[in-house]
XYZ file of C-alpha atoms in Angstrom:
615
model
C -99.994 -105.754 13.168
C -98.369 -104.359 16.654
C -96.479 -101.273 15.206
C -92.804 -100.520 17.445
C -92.826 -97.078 18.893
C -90.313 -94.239 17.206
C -88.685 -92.539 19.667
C -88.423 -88.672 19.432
C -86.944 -86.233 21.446
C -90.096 -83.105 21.096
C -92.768 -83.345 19.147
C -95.971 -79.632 18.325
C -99.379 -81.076 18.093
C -101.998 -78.207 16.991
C -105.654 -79.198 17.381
C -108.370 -76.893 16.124
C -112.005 -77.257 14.899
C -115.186 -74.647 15.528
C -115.294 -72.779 19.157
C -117.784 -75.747 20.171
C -115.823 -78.735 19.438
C -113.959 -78.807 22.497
C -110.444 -78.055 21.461
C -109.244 -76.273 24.342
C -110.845 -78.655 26.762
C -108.806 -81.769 24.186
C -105.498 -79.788 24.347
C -105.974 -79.536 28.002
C -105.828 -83.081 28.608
C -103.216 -83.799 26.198
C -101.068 -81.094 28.312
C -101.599 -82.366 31.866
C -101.392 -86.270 31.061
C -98.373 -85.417 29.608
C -96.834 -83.106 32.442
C -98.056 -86.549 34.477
C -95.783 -88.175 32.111
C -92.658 -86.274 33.082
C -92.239 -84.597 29.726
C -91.399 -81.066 30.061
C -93.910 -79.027 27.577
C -95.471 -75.310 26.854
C -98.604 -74.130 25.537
C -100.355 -71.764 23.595
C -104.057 -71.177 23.858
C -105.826 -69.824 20.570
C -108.720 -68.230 20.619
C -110.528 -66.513 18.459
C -111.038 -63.175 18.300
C -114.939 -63.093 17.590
C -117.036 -63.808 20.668
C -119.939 -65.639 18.820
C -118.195 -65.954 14.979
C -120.568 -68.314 12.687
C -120.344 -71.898 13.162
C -117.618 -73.111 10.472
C -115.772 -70.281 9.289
C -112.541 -69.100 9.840
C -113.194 -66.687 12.010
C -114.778 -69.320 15.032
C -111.620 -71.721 14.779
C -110.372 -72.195 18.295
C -107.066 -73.889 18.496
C -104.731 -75.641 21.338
C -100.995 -76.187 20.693
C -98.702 -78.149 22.659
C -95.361 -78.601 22.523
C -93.389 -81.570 24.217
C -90.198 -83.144 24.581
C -87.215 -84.819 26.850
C -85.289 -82.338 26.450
C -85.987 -78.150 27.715
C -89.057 -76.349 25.832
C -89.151 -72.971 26.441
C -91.740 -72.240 23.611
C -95.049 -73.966 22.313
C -93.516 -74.476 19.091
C -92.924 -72.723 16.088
C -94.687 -75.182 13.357
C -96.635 -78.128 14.187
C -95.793 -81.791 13.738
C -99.365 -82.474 13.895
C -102.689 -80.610 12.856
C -105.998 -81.728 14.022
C -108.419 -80.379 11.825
C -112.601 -80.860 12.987
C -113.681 -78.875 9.790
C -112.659 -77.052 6.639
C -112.293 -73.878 8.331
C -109.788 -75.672 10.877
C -107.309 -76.543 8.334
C -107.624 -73.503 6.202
C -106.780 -71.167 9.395
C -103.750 -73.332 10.701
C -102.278 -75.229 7.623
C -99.651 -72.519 7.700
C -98.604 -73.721 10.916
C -97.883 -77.015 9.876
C -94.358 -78.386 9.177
C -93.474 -79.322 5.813
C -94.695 -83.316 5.366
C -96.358 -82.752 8.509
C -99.397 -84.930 9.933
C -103.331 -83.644 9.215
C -105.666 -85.435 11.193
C -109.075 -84.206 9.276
C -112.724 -85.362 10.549
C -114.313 -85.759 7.089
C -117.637 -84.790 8.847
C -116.246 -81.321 8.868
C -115.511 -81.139 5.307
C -118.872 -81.662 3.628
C -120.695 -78.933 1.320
C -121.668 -76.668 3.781
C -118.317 -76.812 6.180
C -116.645 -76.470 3.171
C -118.821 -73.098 1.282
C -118.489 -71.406 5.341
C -115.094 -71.953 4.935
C -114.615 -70.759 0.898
C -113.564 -73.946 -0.258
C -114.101 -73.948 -4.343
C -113.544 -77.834 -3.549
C -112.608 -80.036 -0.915
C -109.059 -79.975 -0.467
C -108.838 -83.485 1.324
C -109.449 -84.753 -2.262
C -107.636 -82.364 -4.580
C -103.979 -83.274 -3.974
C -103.303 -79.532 -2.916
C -102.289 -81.326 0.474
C -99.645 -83.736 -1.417
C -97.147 -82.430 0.691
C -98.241 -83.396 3.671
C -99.466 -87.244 5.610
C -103.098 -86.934 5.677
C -105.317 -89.627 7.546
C -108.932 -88.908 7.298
C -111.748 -90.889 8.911
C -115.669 -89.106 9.797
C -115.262 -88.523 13.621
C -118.848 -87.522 14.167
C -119.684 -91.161 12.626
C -117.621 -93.105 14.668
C -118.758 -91.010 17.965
C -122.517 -91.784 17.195
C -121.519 -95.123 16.140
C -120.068 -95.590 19.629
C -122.609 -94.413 21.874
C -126.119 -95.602 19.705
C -126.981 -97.341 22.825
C -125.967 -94.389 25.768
C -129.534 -93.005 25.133
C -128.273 -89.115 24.760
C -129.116 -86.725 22.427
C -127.603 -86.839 19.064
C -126.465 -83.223 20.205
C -124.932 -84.036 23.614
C -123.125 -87.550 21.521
C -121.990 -85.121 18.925
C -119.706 -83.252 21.734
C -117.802 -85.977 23.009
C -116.250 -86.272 19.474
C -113.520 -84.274 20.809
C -113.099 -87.567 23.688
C -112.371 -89.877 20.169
C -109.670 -87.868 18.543
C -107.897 -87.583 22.183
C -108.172 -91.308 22.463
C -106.330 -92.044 19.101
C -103.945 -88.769 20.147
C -103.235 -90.708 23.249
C -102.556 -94.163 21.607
C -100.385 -91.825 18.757
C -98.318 -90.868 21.493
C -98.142 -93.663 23.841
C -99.963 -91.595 27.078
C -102.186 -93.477 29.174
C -105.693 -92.804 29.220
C -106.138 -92.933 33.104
C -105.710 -89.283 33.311
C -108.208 -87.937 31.558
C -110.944 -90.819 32.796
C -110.294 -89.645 36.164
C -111.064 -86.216 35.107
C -114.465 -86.984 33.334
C -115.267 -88.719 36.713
C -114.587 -85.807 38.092
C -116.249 -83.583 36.313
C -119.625 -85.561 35.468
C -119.464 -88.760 37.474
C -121.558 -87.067 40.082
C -123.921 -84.452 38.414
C -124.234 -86.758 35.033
C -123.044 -90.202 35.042
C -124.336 -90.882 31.898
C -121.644 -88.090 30.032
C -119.399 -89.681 32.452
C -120.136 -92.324 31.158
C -120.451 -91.644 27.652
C -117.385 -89.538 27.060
C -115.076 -92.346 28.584
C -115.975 -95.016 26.079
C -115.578 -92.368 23.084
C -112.259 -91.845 24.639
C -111.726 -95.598 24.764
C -112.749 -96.474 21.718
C -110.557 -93.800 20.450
C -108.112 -95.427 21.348
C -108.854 -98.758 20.585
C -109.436 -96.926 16.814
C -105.584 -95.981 16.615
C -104.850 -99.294 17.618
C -106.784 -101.460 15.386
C -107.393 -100.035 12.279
C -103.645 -99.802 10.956
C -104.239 -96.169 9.424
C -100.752 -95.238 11.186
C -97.289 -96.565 9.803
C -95.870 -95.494 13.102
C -96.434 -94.472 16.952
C -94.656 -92.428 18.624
C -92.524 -92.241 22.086
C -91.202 -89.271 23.722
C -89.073 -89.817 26.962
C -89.139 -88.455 30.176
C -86.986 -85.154 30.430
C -84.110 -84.487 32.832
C -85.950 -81.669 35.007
C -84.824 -80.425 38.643
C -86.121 -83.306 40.918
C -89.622 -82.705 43.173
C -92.982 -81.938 43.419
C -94.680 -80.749 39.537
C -97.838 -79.827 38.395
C -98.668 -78.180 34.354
C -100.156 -74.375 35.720
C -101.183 -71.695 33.326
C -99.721 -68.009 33.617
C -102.993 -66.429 35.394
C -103.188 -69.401 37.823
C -99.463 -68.973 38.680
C -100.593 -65.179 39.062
C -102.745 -66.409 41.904
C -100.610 -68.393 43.577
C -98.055 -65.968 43.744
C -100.671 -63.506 45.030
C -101.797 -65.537 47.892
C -97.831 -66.306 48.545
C -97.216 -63.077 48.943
C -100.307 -62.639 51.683
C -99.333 -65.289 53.452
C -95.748 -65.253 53.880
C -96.273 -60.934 54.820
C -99.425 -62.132 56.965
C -101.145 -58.913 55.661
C -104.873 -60.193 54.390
C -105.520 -59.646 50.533
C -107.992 -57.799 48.740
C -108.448 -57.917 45.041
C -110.846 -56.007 43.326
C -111.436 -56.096 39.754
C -114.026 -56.022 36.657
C -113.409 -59.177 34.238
C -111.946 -58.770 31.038
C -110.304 -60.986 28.707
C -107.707 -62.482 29.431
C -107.121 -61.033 33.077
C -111.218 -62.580 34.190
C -109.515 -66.462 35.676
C -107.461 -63.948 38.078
C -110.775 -63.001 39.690
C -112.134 -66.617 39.766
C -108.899 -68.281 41.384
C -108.436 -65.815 43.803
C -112.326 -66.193 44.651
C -111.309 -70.150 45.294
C -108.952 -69.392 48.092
C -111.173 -67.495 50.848
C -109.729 -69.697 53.956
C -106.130 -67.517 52.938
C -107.540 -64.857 54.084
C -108.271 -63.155 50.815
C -110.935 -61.297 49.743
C -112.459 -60.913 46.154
C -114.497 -57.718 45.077
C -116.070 -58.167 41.210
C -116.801 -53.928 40.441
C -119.419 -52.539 38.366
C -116.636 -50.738 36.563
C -112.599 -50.691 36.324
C -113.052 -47.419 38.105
C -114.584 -48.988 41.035
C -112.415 -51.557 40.795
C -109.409 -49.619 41.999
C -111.061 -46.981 44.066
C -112.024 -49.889 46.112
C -108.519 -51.540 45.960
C -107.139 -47.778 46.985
C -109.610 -47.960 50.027
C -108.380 -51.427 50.958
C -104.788 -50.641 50.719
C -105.420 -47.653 52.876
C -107.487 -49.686 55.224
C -104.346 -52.078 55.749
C -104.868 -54.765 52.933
C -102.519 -56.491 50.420
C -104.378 -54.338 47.546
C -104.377 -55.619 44.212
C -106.882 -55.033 40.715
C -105.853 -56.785 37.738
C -107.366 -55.893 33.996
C -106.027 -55.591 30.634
C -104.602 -52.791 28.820
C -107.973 -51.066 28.121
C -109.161 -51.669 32.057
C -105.661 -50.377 32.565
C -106.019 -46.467 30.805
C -109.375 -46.154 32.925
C -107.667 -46.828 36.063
C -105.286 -44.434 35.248
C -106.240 -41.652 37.287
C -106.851 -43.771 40.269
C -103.453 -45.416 39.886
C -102.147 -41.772 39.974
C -103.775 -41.121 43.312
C -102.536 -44.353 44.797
C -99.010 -42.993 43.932
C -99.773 -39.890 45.391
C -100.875 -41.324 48.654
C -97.835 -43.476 48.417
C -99.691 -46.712 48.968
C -98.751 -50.744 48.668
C -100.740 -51.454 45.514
C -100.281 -54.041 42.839
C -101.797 -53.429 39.545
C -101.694 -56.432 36.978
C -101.901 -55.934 33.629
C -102.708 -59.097 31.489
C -101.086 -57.752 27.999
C -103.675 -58.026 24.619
C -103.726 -56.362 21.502
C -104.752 -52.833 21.334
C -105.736 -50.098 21.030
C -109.066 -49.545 21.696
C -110.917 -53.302 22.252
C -108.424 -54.348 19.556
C -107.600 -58.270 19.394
C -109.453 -59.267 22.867
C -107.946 -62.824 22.688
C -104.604 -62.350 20.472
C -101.079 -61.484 22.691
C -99.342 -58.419 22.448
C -96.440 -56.212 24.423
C -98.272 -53.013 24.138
C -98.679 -51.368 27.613
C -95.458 -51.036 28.435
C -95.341 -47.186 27.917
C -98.864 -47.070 29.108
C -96.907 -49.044 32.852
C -94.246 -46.788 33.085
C -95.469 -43.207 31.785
C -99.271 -43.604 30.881
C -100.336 -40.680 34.068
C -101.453 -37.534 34.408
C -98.429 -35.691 35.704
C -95.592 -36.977 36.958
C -96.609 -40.226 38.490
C -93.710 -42.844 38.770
C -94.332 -46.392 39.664
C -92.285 -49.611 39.741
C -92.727 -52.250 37.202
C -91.983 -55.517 36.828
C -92.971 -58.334 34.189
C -92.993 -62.246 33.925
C -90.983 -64.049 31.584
C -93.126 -67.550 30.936
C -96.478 -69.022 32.468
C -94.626 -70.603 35.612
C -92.533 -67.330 36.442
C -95.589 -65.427 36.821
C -95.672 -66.660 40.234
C -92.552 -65.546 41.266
C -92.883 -62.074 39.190
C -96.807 -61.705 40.897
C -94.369 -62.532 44.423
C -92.093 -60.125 43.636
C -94.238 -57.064 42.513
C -96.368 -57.586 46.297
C -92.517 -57.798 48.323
C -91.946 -54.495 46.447
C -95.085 -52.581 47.063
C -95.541 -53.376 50.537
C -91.779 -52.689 51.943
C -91.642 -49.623 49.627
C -94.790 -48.398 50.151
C -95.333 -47.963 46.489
C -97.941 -48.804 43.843
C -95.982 -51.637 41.382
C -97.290 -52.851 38.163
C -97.069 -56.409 37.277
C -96.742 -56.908 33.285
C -98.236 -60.253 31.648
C -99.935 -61.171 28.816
C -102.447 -63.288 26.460
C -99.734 -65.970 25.755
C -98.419 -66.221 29.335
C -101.819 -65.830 30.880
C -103.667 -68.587 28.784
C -100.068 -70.654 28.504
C -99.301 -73.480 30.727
C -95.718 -75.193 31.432
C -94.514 -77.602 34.540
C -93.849 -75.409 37.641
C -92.006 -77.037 40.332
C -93.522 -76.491 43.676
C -91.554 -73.612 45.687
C -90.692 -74.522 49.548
C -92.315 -71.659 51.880
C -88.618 -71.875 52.960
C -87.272 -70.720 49.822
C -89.312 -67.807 49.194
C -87.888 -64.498 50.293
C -88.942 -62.671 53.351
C -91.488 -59.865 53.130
C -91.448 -57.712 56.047
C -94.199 -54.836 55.974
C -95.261 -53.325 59.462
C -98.056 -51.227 60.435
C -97.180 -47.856 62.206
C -97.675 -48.673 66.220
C -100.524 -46.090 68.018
C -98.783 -43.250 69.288
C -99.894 -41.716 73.321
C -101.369 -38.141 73.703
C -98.261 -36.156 74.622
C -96.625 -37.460 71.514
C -95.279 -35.063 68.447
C -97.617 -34.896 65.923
C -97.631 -37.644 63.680
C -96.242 -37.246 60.126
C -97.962 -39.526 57.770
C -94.871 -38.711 55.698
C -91.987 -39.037 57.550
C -89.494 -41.202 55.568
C -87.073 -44.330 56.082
C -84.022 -45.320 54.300
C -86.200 -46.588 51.327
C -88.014 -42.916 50.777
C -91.121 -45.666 52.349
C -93.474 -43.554 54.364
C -94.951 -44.931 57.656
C -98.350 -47.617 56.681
C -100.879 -45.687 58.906
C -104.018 -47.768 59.352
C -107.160 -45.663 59.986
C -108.616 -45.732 63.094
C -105.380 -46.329 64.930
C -104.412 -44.141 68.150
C -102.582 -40.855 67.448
C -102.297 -41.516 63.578
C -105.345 -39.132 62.351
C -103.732 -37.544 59.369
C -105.287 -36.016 56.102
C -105.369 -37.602 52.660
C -106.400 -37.035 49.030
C -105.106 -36.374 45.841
C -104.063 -32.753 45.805
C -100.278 -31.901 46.627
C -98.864 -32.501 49.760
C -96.440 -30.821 51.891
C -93.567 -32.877 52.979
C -93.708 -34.910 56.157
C -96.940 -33.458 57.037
C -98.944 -34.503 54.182
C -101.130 -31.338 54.871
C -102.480 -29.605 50.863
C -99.642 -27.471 49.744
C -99.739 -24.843 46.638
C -95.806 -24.036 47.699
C -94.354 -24.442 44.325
C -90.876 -25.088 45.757
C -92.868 -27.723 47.721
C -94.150 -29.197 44.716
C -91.400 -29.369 42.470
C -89.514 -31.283 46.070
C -92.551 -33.849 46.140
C -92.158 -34.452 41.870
C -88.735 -35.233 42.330
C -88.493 -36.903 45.395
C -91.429 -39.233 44.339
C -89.188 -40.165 41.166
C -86.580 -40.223 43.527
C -88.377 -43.104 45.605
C -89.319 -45.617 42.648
C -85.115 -45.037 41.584
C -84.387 -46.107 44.772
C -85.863 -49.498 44.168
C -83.316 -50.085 42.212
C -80.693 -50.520 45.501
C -83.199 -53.826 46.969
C -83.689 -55.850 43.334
C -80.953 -58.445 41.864
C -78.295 -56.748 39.273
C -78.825 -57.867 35.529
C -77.039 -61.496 34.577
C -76.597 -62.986 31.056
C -79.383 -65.600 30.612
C -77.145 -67.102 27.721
C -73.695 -66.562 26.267
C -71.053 -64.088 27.371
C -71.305 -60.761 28.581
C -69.095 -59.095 25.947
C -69.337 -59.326 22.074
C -70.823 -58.680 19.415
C -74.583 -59.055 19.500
C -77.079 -58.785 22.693
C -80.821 -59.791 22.309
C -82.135 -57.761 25.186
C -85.954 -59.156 26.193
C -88.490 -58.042 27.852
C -91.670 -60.346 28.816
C -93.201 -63.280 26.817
C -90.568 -63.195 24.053
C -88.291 -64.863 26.731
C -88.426 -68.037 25.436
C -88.151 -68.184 21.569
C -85.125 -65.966 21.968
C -83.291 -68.155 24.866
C -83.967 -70.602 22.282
C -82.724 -69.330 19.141
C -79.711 -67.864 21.058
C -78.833 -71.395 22.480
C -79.686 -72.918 19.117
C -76.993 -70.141 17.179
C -74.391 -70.354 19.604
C -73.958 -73.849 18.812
C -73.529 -72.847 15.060
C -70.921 -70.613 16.910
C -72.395 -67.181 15.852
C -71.334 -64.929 18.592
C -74.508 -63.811 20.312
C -75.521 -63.562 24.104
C -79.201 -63.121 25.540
C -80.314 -60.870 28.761
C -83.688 -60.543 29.551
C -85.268 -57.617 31.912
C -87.783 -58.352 34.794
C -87.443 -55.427 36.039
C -88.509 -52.285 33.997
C -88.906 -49.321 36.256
C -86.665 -48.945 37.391
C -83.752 -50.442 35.421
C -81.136 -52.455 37.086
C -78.480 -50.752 38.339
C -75.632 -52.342 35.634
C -77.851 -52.656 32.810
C -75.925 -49.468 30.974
C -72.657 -51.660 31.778
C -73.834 -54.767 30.639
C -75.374 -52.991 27.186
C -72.679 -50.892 26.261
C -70.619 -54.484 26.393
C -72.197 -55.640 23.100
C -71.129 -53.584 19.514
C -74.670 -53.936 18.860
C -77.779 -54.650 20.619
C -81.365 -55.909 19.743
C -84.407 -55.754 21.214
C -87.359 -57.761 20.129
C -90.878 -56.970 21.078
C -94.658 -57.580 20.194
C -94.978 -53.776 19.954
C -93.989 -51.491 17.495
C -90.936 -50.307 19.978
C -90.965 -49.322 23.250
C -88.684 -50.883 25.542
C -86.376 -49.687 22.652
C -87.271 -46.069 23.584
C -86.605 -46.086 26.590
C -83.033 -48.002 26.312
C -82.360 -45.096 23.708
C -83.752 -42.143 26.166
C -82.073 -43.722 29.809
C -78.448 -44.909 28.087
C -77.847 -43.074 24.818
C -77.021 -46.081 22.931
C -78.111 -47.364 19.284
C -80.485 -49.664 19.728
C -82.046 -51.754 17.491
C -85.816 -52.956 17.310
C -87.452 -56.019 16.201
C -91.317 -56.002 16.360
C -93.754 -57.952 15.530
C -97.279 -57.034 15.992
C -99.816 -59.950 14.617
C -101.123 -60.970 17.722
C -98.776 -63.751 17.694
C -95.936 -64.893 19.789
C -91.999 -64.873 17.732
C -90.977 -67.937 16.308
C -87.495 -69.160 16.793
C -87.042 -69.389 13.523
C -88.050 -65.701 12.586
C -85.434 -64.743 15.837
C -82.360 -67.216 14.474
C -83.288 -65.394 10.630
C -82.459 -62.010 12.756
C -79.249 -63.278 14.290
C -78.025 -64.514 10.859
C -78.711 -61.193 9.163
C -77.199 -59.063 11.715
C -74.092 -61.473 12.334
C -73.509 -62.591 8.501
C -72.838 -58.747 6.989
């Protein structure tokens, strides 16, 4: 029987099984065959938390989820259509996350007596009706895998891990995507050093789909249209690979040579390795021994006329700390990122979180001001990444670039910028100076408070540097107490001024009047634009604005707030950009924060709108 396809306008798949059944490299697939598709999509990555958790319990379930459509996504989804479940432990960690009547694809393999006691199963709940609510199709993956590839000759170890290749095959056939895609890849990937897993995991995903086809354990398949995007040139990128690009960008279009120096951590470490990848830009990557030498060496790189960056998370960030206050003390162009996780302490490693943002703006010794800025989705990290280098280098100022877990690990379509398009970045080094000269001052300012970018070993530009006050202009060590209370202020003075070169705050959504604002920060971007869009159309009288730029504020964000009778800021923290609203425009603020290592919902964000607009 030849089913007809169902059209549908978005559609959450969730796939998860144990850390070594290949989930993220399935969801990965799924994602870029369907970016090839022209469906317009966003992801979220879960890991788990535990590095090496036991094999089958709840704590070593990896999942992917994807959500796609025709029409905008600005969030992976809030529940799942679809749950692919490898074992027990799969489906006990994510059945929460599936919609009402939802799918569960379950490999039965995964639910025997062991799967089943790892996972505290009394008994097996494929066969106890406790899933009534829901479509369940069940078949024994691992079977049909070996059963497929009894004559490739591999282990029954290496044929056991292309059992992810069948479910994508029947996902594929589900959902009407072609299977070239992911062949191609495998090619790729194996054709070369192993032809025979080439080999092997391209029939799996054949007869995958084949499976789907032929066996009639579907009532329906599925068809989700193209979407009506900004014509040009696509490809699906994650947040930290966006981070990269925008990195090298900025290097390019400046022509200043980039250094990056760093010490892996999750989830900042695929900074290091696609920066490492693009050596003919002229860039340069340094892998410390420490985060401490990870940023002294960015410092000495900065001073030695680099693009200087050094990316880690928020505990890589607090040992930095005093370096980052010398690199605002020698007023240097340096670019911190911060990849966001859970804290404090090691905290949730792999799990998202908003947390640093008090750390970014005030987490010094002494009065140490630096700009901030922070990406709002996986594609503008490139563009935020861009932004945070234009800002260092032509205000000679250490900037701190904001992302996290969720945008780091996400992925969504990111239409290829023109070099055309992107904005100028003009940074100069100070010229050599003759003999009968005046004596240089290392600390003479221009209109932006930016001191001159004096490259060592240059003509006439000997000057002294460290981290103990300096006098103004001359940058020589001054105890002048007058002189230091001047250098506090007009430090603080410099970062404000920022504020005079960066876009004024717009409305994202709605008007900019009335009587509820959702002010965002970050990687709550897009469940709010969503629920804001999605309650306007209900005609609840609510507008959106979300903040790139954090330190400083723009200029009319107190006009634009005290618009709104009442204004709401939701964060994965337990309040901070509140604070500061509170401290820097003595207004009411509200919070909303969520702290579970998990992105909002829309429909938790829409509950909030309701509840503050139906009093």
């Amino acid at each position: 029987m030849r089913l007809q396809s169902q059209p549908m306008s978005e559609v959450t798949i969730r796939f998860a099984g144990d850390s070594g059944d290949g989930m993220q490299l399935t969801g990965s697939q799924f994602t870029n065959t369907t970016a090839l598709m022209g469906n317009d999509l966003s992801t979220f990555p879960d890991f788990p938390a535990e590095i090496r958790a036991p094999a089958g319990t709840v704590a070593g379930v990896s999942a992917f989820q994807i959500h796609f459509g025709s029409n905008p996504i600005f969030t992976p989804g809030d529940e799942a259509d679809v749950l692919v479940a490898m074992n027990a432990a799969a489906l006990k960690a994510n059945l929460t996350n599936l919609k009402n009547g939802g799918l569960i694809i379950a490999n039965t393999a995964g639910f025997d007596k062991k799967n089943l006691s790892l996972a505290k199963y009394d008994v097996n709940p494929l066969e106890d009706n406790s899933l009534a609510g829901h479509q369940v199709i069940k078949f024994d993956v691992s079977k049909l895998t070996s059963e497929s590839l009894k004559e490739s000759g591999l282990t029954p170890k290496d044929i056991d891990r292309a059992k992810n290749m069948f479910v994508l095959g029947v996902l594929y056939w589900l959902y009407s995507r072609p299977l070239e895609p992911s062949v191609q890849f495998i090619e790729k990937k194996f054709g070369k050093k192993a032809p025979e897993i080439a080999a092997a995991n391209i029939k799996v995903l054949n007869d995958g789909y084949t499976f789907g086809e032929a066996t009639e354990i579907f009532t329906s398949r599925f068809e989700v249209k193209q979407a009506s995007i900004e014509a040009g040139t696509y490809r699906n990128i994650t947040g930290n690979e966006a981070t990269v690009l925008g990195l090298v960008a900025a290097a390019e279009k400046s022509g200043i040579p980039l250094f990056y120096g760093s010490y892996p951590i999750t989830p900042a470490s695929d900074i290091l390795h696609g920066l490492a990848k693009h050596k003919q830009f002229n860039v340069r990557t340094f892998q410390a021994e420490d985060e401490i030498a990870a940023i002294a060496t960015t410092i000495g790189a900065a001073f030695g006329g680099s693009l200087a960056v050094t990316g880690s998370s928020g505990p890589g960030i607090a040992l930095k700390g005093e370096a980052i206050g010398l690199a605002i003390m020698l007023e240097l162009p340096l670019v911190v990122v911060n990849v966001q996780r859970g804290g404090p302490s090691t905290g949730l490693p792999t799990k998202t979180e908003q947390s640093d943002l008090m750390q970014a703006v005030y987490g010094r010794n002494g009065e140490a001001p630096m700009v901030v800025v922070a990406a709002k989705s996986p594609a503008d990290c490139f563009d935020t990444a861009y932004e945070a280098c234009r800002i260092a280098l032509e205000h000679m100022i250490p900037v701190m670039f904001l992302s996290d877990g969720y945008l780091g690990n996400g992925s969504e379509p990111w239409l290829f910028p023109k070099e055309a398009d992107l904005q100028s970045i003009t940074a100069k080094y100070e010229p050599s100076r003759e003999e009968d000269a005046e004596p240089f001052k290392p600390y003479r300012r221009d209109a932006k408070l930016a001191r001159p970018w004096a490259i060592p070993g240059t003509k006439g530009l000997e000057h002294r540097i460290g981290g103990i006050e300096k006098q103004n202009e001359t940058g020589n060590i001054s105890y002048d107490p007058a002189n230091h209370e001047f250098m506090v202020k007009l430090r603080a003075e410099k970062r404000d001024r920022v504020a005079d070169y960066i876009p004024m705050q717009d409305i994202d959504n709605g008007k900019d009047h009335g009587k509820l604002l959702f002010l965002t920060w970050g990687s709550t971007y897009g469940s709010v634009k969503t629920a804001v869009h999605e309650a306007r159309l209900e005609g609840y009288d609510v507008s959106h604005a979300h903040l790139r730029y954090l330190s400083p504020f723009p200029k009319n964000l107190e006009y634009i707030l005290k618009g709104f009778d009442k204004v709401v800021i939701p964060e994965l923290n337990n309040g901070q950009l509140v604070k500061m609203i509170r401290d820097q425009f003595l207004i009411p603020a509200e919070g909303f924060n969520k702290i579970k290592g998990m992105p909002f919902t829309v429909s938790e964000v829409k509950q909030k709108i309701y509840e503050l607009l139906n009093k």
